[in-house]
Structures are given as structure tokens and as C-alpha cells.
PDB file of C-alpha atoms in Angstrom:
ATOM      1  CA  UNK A 388     -11.382  29.203  27.931  1.00 46.00           C
ATOM      2  CA  UNK A 389     -14.277  27.215  29.342  1.00 46.00           C
ATOM      3  CA  UNK A 390     -14.531  25.158  26.139  1.00 43.00           C
ATOM      4  CA  UNK A 391     -10.820  24.381  26.170  1.00 37.00           C
ATOM      5  CA  UNK A 392     -11.056  23.156  29.758  1.00 36.00           C
ATOM      6  CA  UNK A 393     -14.145  21.029  29.003  1.00 36.00           C
ATOM      7  CA  UNK A 394     -12.431  19.584  25.936  1.00 38.00           C
ATOM      8  CA  UNK A 395      -9.414  18.699  28.027  1.00 37.00           C
ATOM      9  CA  UNK A 396     -11.563  17.009  30.682  1.00 34.00           C
ATOM     10  CA  UNK A 397     -13.480  15.025  28.045  1.00 36.00           C
ATOM     11  CA  UNK A 398     -10.236  13.939  26.388  1.00 35.00           C
ATOM     12  CA  UNK A 399      -8.760  12.877  29.724  1.00 38.00           C
ATOM     13  CA  UNK A 400     -11.882  10.864  30.558  1.00 36.00           C
ATOM     14  CA  UNK A 401     -11.804   9.196  27.149  1.00 38.00           C
ATOM     15  CA  UNK A 402      -8.131   8.260  27.478  1.00 37.00           C
ATOM     16  CA  UNK A 403      -8.637   6.945  31.011  1.00 40.00           C
ATOM     17  CA  UNK A 404     -11.714   4.892  30.125  1.00 39.00           C
ATOM     18  CA  UNK A 405     -10.005   3.473  27.011  1.00 40.00           C
ATOM     19  CA  UNK A 406      -6.949   2.333  28.932  1.00 45.00           C
ATOM     20  CA  UNK A 407      -9.052   0.906  31.771  1.00 52.00           C
ATOM     21  CA  UNK A 408     -10.839  -1.497  29.427  1.00 63.00           C
ATOM     22  CA  UNK A 409      -7.819  -2.457  27.329  1.00 82.00           C
ATOM     23  CA  UNK A 410      -6.681  -6.051  27.270  1.00 85.00           C
ATOM     24  CA  UNK A 411      -3.866  -6.861  29.675  1.00 90.00           C
ATOM     25  CA  UNK A 412      -0.380  -7.149  28.284  1.00 89.00           C
ATOM     26  CA  UNK A 413       1.243 -10.514  27.948  1.00 89.00           C
ATOM     27  CA  UNK A 414       3.878  -9.403  30.460  1.00 89.00           C
ATOM     28  CA  UNK A 415       1.197  -8.636  33.070  1.00 89.00           C
ATOM     29  CA  UNK A 416      -0.374 -12.063  32.661  1.00 92.00           C
ATOM     30  CA  UNK A 417       2.926 -13.949  32.566  1.00 88.00           C
ATOM     31  CA  UNK A 418       4.081 -12.255  35.760  1.00 86.00           C
ATOM     32  CA  UNK A 419       1.021 -13.650  37.542  1.00 86.00           C
ATOM     33  CA  UNK A 420       1.574 -17.143  36.148  1.00 88.00           C
ATOM     34  CA  UNK A 421       5.323 -17.307  36.708  1.00 82.00           C
ATOM     35  CA  UNK A 422       5.857 -18.159  40.354  1.00 74.00           C
ATOM     36  CA  UNK A 423       6.478 -21.732  41.394  1.00 71.00           C
ATOM     37  CA  UNK A 424       4.795 -21.443  44.782  1.00 75.00           C
ATOM     38  CA  UNK A 425       2.359 -18.607  44.094  1.00 80.00           C
ATOM     39  CA  UNK A 426      -0.745 -19.513  42.120  1.00 83.00           C
ATOM     40  CA  UNK A 427      -2.976 -16.611  41.029  1.00 88.00           C
ATOM     41  CA  UNK A 428      -6.512 -16.544  42.335  1.00 91.00           C
ATOM     42  CA  UNK A 429      -9.658 -16.264  40.269  1.00 94.00           C
ATOM     43  CA  UNK A 430     -10.058 -12.667  41.433  1.00 95.00           C
ATOM     44  CA  UNK A 431      -6.542 -11.751  40.279  1.00 94.00           C
ATOM     45  CA  UNK A 432      -7.101 -13.261  36.839  1.00 95.00           C
ATOM     46  CA  UNK A 433     -10.543 -11.668  36.437  1.00 95.00           C
ATOM     47  CA  UNK A 434      -9.167  -8.286  37.536  1.00 94.00           C
ATOM     48  CA  UNK A 435      -7.003  -8.225  34.415  1.00 94.00           C
ATOM     49  CA  UNK A 436     -10.176  -7.453  32.480  1.00 94.00           C
ATOM     50  CA  UNK A 437     -11.454  -8.156  28.983  1.00 95.00           C
ATOM     51  CA  UNK A 438      -9.089  -9.860  26.602  1.00 95.00           C
ATOM     52  CA  UNK A 439      -7.401 -11.895  29.318  1.00 96.00           C
ATOM     53  CA  UNK A 440      -8.581 -15.135  27.728  1.00 97.00           C
ATOM     54  CA  UNK A 441      -6.787 -14.327  24.459  1.00 97.00           C
ATOM     55  CA  UNK A 442      -3.534 -13.625  26.296  1.00 97.00           C
ATOM     56  CA  UNK A 443      -3.868 -16.839  28.322  1.00 97.00           C
ATOM     57  CA  UNK A 444      -4.460 -18.834  25.131  1.00 98.00           C
ATOM     58  CA  UNK A 445      -1.384 -17.293  23.504  1.00 97.00           C
ATOM     59  CA  UNK A 446       0.729 -18.241  26.522  1.00 96.00           C
ATOM     60  CA  UNK A 447      -0.727 -21.762  26.683  1.00 97.00           C
ATOM     61  CA  UNK A 448       0.112 -22.336  23.003  1.00 97.00           C
ATOM     62  CA  UNK A 449       3.621 -20.851  23.086  1.00 97.00           C
ATOM     63  CA  UNK A 450       6.170 -23.670  23.157  1.00 95.00           C
ATOM     64  CA  UNK A 451       8.899 -21.169  24.111  1.00 96.00           C
ATOM     65  CA  UNK A 452       7.187 -20.496  27.452  1.00 94.00           C
ATOM     66  CA  UNK A 453       7.987 -22.644  30.481  1.00 92.00           C
ATOM     67  CA  UNK A 454       5.738 -25.639  31.056  1.00 93.00           C
ATOM     68  CA  UNK A 455       4.503 -24.313  34.403  1.00 92.00           C
ATOM     69  CA  UNK A 456       3.278 -21.087  32.833  1.00 94.00           C
ATOM     70  CA  UNK A 457       1.586 -22.943  29.983  1.00 96.00           C
ATOM     71  CA  UNK A 458      -0.174 -25.246  32.442  1.00 95.00           C
ATOM     72  CA  UNK A 459      -1.215 -22.352  34.659  1.00 95.00           C
ATOM     73  CA  UNK A 460      -2.502 -20.449  31.633  1.00 96.00           C
ATOM     74  CA  UNK A 461      -4.734 -23.402  30.759  1.00 97.00           C
ATOM     75  CA  UNK A 462      -5.948 -23.576  34.341  1.00 96.00           C
ATOM     76  CA  UNK A 463      -6.612 -19.845  34.475  1.00 97.00           C
ATOM     77  CA  UNK A 464      -8.893 -20.045  31.436  1.00 98.00           C
ATOM     78  CA  UNK A 465     -11.503 -21.427  33.841  1.00 97.00           C
ATOM     79  CA  UNK A 466     -11.636 -18.000  35.526  1.00 97.00           C
ATOM     80  CA  UNK A 467     -12.474 -16.147  32.310  1.00 97.00           C
ATOM     81  CA  UNK A 468     -14.885 -18.453  30.448  1.00 97.00           C
ATOM     82  CA  UNK A 469     -15.140 -17.856  26.721  1.00 97.00           C
ATOM     83  CA  UNK A 470     -15.741 -19.768  23.516  1.00 97.00           C
ATOM     84  CA  UNK A 471     -12.103 -19.201  22.560  1.00 98.00           C
ATOM     85  CA  UNK A 472     -10.951 -20.658  25.877  1.00 98.00           C
ATOM     86  CA  UNK A 473     -13.251 -23.610  25.357  1.00 98.00           C
ATOM     87  CA  UNK A 474     -11.722 -24.244  21.920  1.00 98.00           C
ATOM     88  CA  UNK A 475      -8.184 -23.942  23.319  1.00 98.00           C
ATOM     89  CA  UNK A 476      -8.967 -26.550  25.983  1.00 98.00           C
ATOM     90  CA  UNK A 477     -10.430 -28.890  23.379  1.00 98.00           C
ATOM     91  CA  UNK A 478      -7.293 -28.521  21.263  1.00 97.00           C
ATOM     92  CA  UNK A 479      -5.148 -29.687  24.182  1.00 98.00           C
ATOM     93  CA  UNK A 480      -7.573 -32.521  24.962  1.00 98.00           C
ATOM     94  CA  UNK A 481      -7.000 -33.758  21.402  1.00 97.00           C
ATOM     95  CA  UNK A 482      -3.727 -35.173  22.758  1.00 96.00           C
ATOM     96  CA  UNK A 483      -5.934 -37.882  24.249  1.00 96.00           C
ATOM     97  CA  UNK A 484      -6.554 -39.453  27.659  1.00 95.00           C
ATOM     98  CA  UNK A 485      -3.407 -41.596  27.568  1.00 95.00           C
ATOM     99  CA  UNK A 486      -1.031 -38.658  27.353  1.00 94.00           C
ATOM    100  CA  UNK A 487       2.029 -38.966  29.590  1.00 94.00           C
ATOM    101  CA  UNK A 488       4.864 -36.738  30.731  1.00 95.00           C
ATOM    102  CA  UNK A 489       4.482 -32.982  30.997  1.00 95.00           C
ATOM    103  CA  UNK A 490       1.652 -33.044  28.472  1.00 96.00           C
ATOM    104  CA  UNK A 491      -0.418 -35.024  30.988  1.00 97.00           C
ATOM    105  CA  UNK A 492      -0.393 -31.950  33.235  1.00 97.00           C
ATOM    106  CA  UNK A 493      -1.541 -29.814  30.313  1.00 97.00           C
ATOM    107  CA  UNK A 494      -4.341 -32.252  29.477  1.00 98.00           C
ATOM    108  CA  UNK A 495      -5.396 -32.369  33.134  1.00 98.00           C
ATOM    109  CA  UNK A 496      -5.508 -28.572  33.368  1.00 98.00           C
ATOM    110  CA  UNK A 497      -7.441 -28.359  30.092  1.00 98.00           C
ATOM    111  CA  UNK A 498      -9.954 -30.983  31.249  1.00 98.00           C
ATOM    112  CA  UNK A 499     -10.543 -29.136  34.497  1.00 98.00           C
ATOM    113  CA  UNK A 500     -10.959 -25.794  32.735  1.00 98.00           C
ATOM    114  CA  UNK A 501     -13.217 -27.220  30.037  1.00 98.00           C
ATOM    115  CA  UNK A 502     -15.571 -28.534  32.694  1.00 97.00           C
ATOM    116  CA  UNK A 503     -15.767 -25.144  34.397  1.00 97.00           C
ATOM    117  CA  UNK A 504     -16.062 -23.230  31.124  1.00 98.00           C
ATOM    118  CA  UNK A 505     -18.741 -25.644  29.899  1.00 97.00           C
ATOM    119  CA  UNK A 506     -20.796 -25.053  33.042  1.00 97.00           C
ATOM    120  CA  UNK A 507     -20.385 -21.279  32.760  1.00 97.00           C
ATOM    121  CA  UNK A 508     -21.434 -21.289  29.106  1.00 96.00           C
ATOM    122  CA  UNK A 509     -24.250 -23.805  29.744  1.00 96.00           C
ATOM    123  CA  UNK A 510     -22.714 -26.518  27.597  1.00 95.00           C
ATOM    124  CA  UNK A 511     -22.669 -30.219  28.379  1.00 95.00           C
ATOM    125  CA  UNK A 512     -19.084 -31.470  28.244  1.00 96.00           C
ATOM    126  CA  UNK A 513     -19.601 -34.649  30.246  1.00 96.00           C
ATOM    127  CA  UNK A 514     -19.364 -37.023  27.293  1.00 96.00           C
ATOM    128  CA  UNK A 515     -16.148 -35.316  26.142  1.00 96.00           C
ATOM    129  CA  UNK A 516     -14.487 -35.523  29.545  1.00 97.00           C
ATOM    130  CA  UNK A 517     -15.647 -38.999  30.602  1.00 97.00           C
ATOM    131  CA  UNK A 518     -12.941 -40.897  28.629  1.00 97.00           C
ATOM    132  CA  UNK A 519     -10.263 -38.890  30.463  1.00 97.00           C
ATOM    133  CA  UNK A 520     -11.346 -40.505  33.738  1.00 97.00           C
ATOM    134  CA  UNK A 521      -9.704 -43.672  32.399  1.00 96.00           C
ATOM    135  CA  UNK A 522      -6.501 -41.938  31.340  1.00 94.00           C
ATOM    136  CA  UNK A 523      -3.071 -43.408  32.018  1.00 93.00           C
ATOM    137  CA  UNK A 524      -1.797 -40.474  34.092  1.00 95.00           C
ATOM    138  CA  UNK A 525      -3.239 -39.525  37.487  1.00 96.00           C
ATOM    139  CA  UNK A 526      -3.002 -35.848  36.428  1.00 97.00           C
ATOM    140  CA  UNK A 527      -5.314 -36.506  33.496  1.00 97.00           C
ATOM    141  CA  UNK A 528      -7.795 -38.398  35.681  1.00 97.00           C
ATOM    142  CA  UNK A 529      -7.740 -35.737  38.405  1.00 97.00           C
ATOM    143  CA  UNK A 530      -8.281 -32.940  35.874  1.00 97.00           C
ATOM    144  CA  UNK A 531     -11.190 -34.782  34.308  1.00 97.00           C
ATOM    145  CA  UNK A 532     -12.742 -35.540  37.700  1.00 97.00           C
ATOM    146  CA  UNK A 533     -12.483 -31.900  38.752  1.00 97.00           C
ATOM    147  CA  UNK A 534     -13.909 -30.758  35.433  1.00 97.00           C
ATOM    148  CA  UNK A 535     -16.866 -33.077  35.847  1.00 96.00           C
ATOM    149  CA  UNK A 536     -17.508 -32.125  39.476  1.00 92.00           C
TER     150      UNK A 536
END
């Protein structure tokens, strides 16, 4: 009887610890990014745990998702620095410094996040971001300036 109880306790601990470290669901992340007035804090994004960067990248790349969520996903990558997040930001920056329209907001968010991610991962991104300071859109220039700060 004692062994059965100990086995049950060990199994329960394993299940609990496995679910506690699981990546957040896309629905959890999207619910944080979805409000128009509410912007999630760094602590709220980090609290989602490991794998959050992959979910944010998926949202940022999904053209079926609203523009505000895609932009916020790019911005939130700064709170969970990773090489994958860095690559996702660079992919958006490939649109160039003269991007206009809604994509200018995406480029600005990516520039800001790349600067923060670069600092966290001890990478120099200054030469990559400098051209965006001359971009056509104020959102691109602001994002680059914040990323370089």
C-alpha cells in the first residue's frame, strides 16, 4: 500500500512539473496581445515560460492575425530574448528602412526588439539598425532609436 501511494505521489509530481514547464498555448499568448488599450508587461510575457518566443514568432508571422497582435508579438520578443527571436526580427527588417503603411509599425517593433535582444545576447546590432534611423516613416525611426538606446 505504501508503494502504491509513493508511486501515485511521484506520478503526480511528474505530471505537475511537466505541465508547469510546458510552452504556453497560442491562445494564452494571443489573449495577452489582443487588447487595444492593454499592453502586456515584460513580467506577464516572461511568466508564460519557456517556448513563449516560438509562439510569439508564429503569431508575428501569421498574416491571418490582426496587425495589432502581430506588431505586439514582435515587440514582446524583446522580453524573451532568443536566437530565434533575433532571426524573426531580422526577417521583418528585411522589408527595409523605407517601409510605409502598417508594415512600418512592424519594422519599428522589430528594430526595437532586435536592439534589446542583441544587448541581451551580447551581440552588436548597431550597424544593422543605423540605416533605419533614416527611414521614411517615423515609426521606423522611433523603433530604431529605441533599439539603439
